[in-house]
Amino acid sequence: MNKEIKIKKHEVAHHFDNSEQEFNSAKLGMWAFLGQEILFFSGLFVAYIIFRMMHPEMFIYASKHLDWKMGALNTVILILSSFTMVMAVRSAQVNKLKQCVNYLIATFSFAGMFMVVKGFEYASKISHGYLPAKFFNAESAHESLHIFFGIYFTMTGLHGLHVLVGMGLIIWLIIKAKKGHFYEDYYTPLEMVGLYWHLVDLIWIFLFPLLYLIG
Amino acid sequence: MSKDNNHGHHFIVPVKFYVGTLIALLILTVITVAAAQIDLGAAANNVLAMLIASVKAGLVICFFMGMFWDKGFNRIILFSTLAFFGIFITFCVLDIGFRGDTYKYEKGKYNLKQVVTPLKENKYHD
């Protein structure tokens, strides 16, 4: 484990002029994908706004069923994971290959922690019967509480799915980084997964106050 | 910025930007939670929470995602996406928020003989 990782030189794909063009093309494609991701989530945010405008009191009542401490903890975890992610990219940029792997492992661990906290939250909601739409099975002062939990599970569920996909991608990065694929002249996959990871963080930054901190 | 260093072609961001962003995000998270405990009225609380979230999002985009140093093309994609997000939200909010007003004022506005009623209340579809 302690021996240095040897750099594996990257060859620019034949259809690119140089590595800069290759990098910029990948990044442009990634931003197009992230734009699509934002628009994909925008539908859910609009659904949230519409239902909240139609049932303002119910949302405030429902929000009290969520534990803001868990939400805040997850916010901090995701922010830290975003930090370790940029540091992993930076380590590759300055040829610290070992450090890069360590930062990636830290990012993966934070992502795992996020999912564990999420799991505890989901378990407590499910055990109380606070389930989405027709699966809702609890006593409630508000007739429309199932709508909130429909939105809650859809939004956090899709976000959680993105975290899981991100964890898979980070495992792939760790394997490649350990083989020495990422260094100052080539770190494209690191940068792109990093961008994706920050977007996941970004969405949570909005989900946290919208779901946990109202009322 | 991208031509500042000679090895490779990318601007390497100094660590202080990343550490600074991390600290700012953590402080803003504490502020968000604290602001939610104070009752400023539902509207003001919501605006404040979204304002703080937007500042946090701006920090993540500028520094963690590197948009501060990035190429124009990527900016166009981001800003046009956000613009369409804005259009989407604005028109939905206008629709839901002022639908009642339209029905209420329609009589005076268009000089209609009677207030417009939803289809199910008349007998044309029976």
JSON list of C-alpha atoms in Angstrom, two decimals, chain A residues 50-60 144 147:
[
{"chain": "A", "resi": 50, "resn": "ILE", "atom": "CA", "xyz": [-47.77, 23.83, -6.77]},
{"chain": "A", "resi": 51, "resn": "PHE", "atom": "CA", "xyz": [-48.79, 21.40, -4.03]},
{"chain": "A", "resi": 52, "resn": "ARG", "atom": "CA", "xyz": [-47.38, 23.68, -1.37]},
{"chain": "A", "resi": 53, "resn": "MET", "atom": "CA", "xyz": [-49.38, 26.62, -2.73]},
{"chain": "A", "resi": 54, "resn": "MET", "atom": "CA", "xyz": [-52.51, 24.47, -2.70]},
{"chain": "A", "resi": 55, "resn": "HIS", "atom": "CA", "xyz": [-51.93, 23.06, 0.81]},
{"chain": "A", "resi": 56, "resn": "PRO", "atom": "CA", "xyz": [-49.80, 25.58, 2.75]},
{"chain": "A", "resi": 57, "resn": "GLU", "atom": "CA", "xyz": [-50.84, 24.48, 6.27]},
{"chain": "A", "resi": 58, "resn": "MET", "atom": "CA", "xyz": [-50.51, 20.80, 5.49]},
{"chain": "A", "resi": 59, "resn": "PHE", "atom": "CA", "xyz": [-46.90, 21.30, 4.33]},
{"chain": "A", "resi": 60, "resn": "ILE", "atom": "CA", "xyz": [-45.93, 23.10, 7.53]},
{"chain": "A", "resi": 144, "resn": "SER", "atom": "CA", "xyz": [-53.75, 15.51, 2.26]},
{"chain": "A", "resi": 147, "resn": "ILE", "atom": "CA", "xyz": [-49.26, 14.28, -0.94]}
]
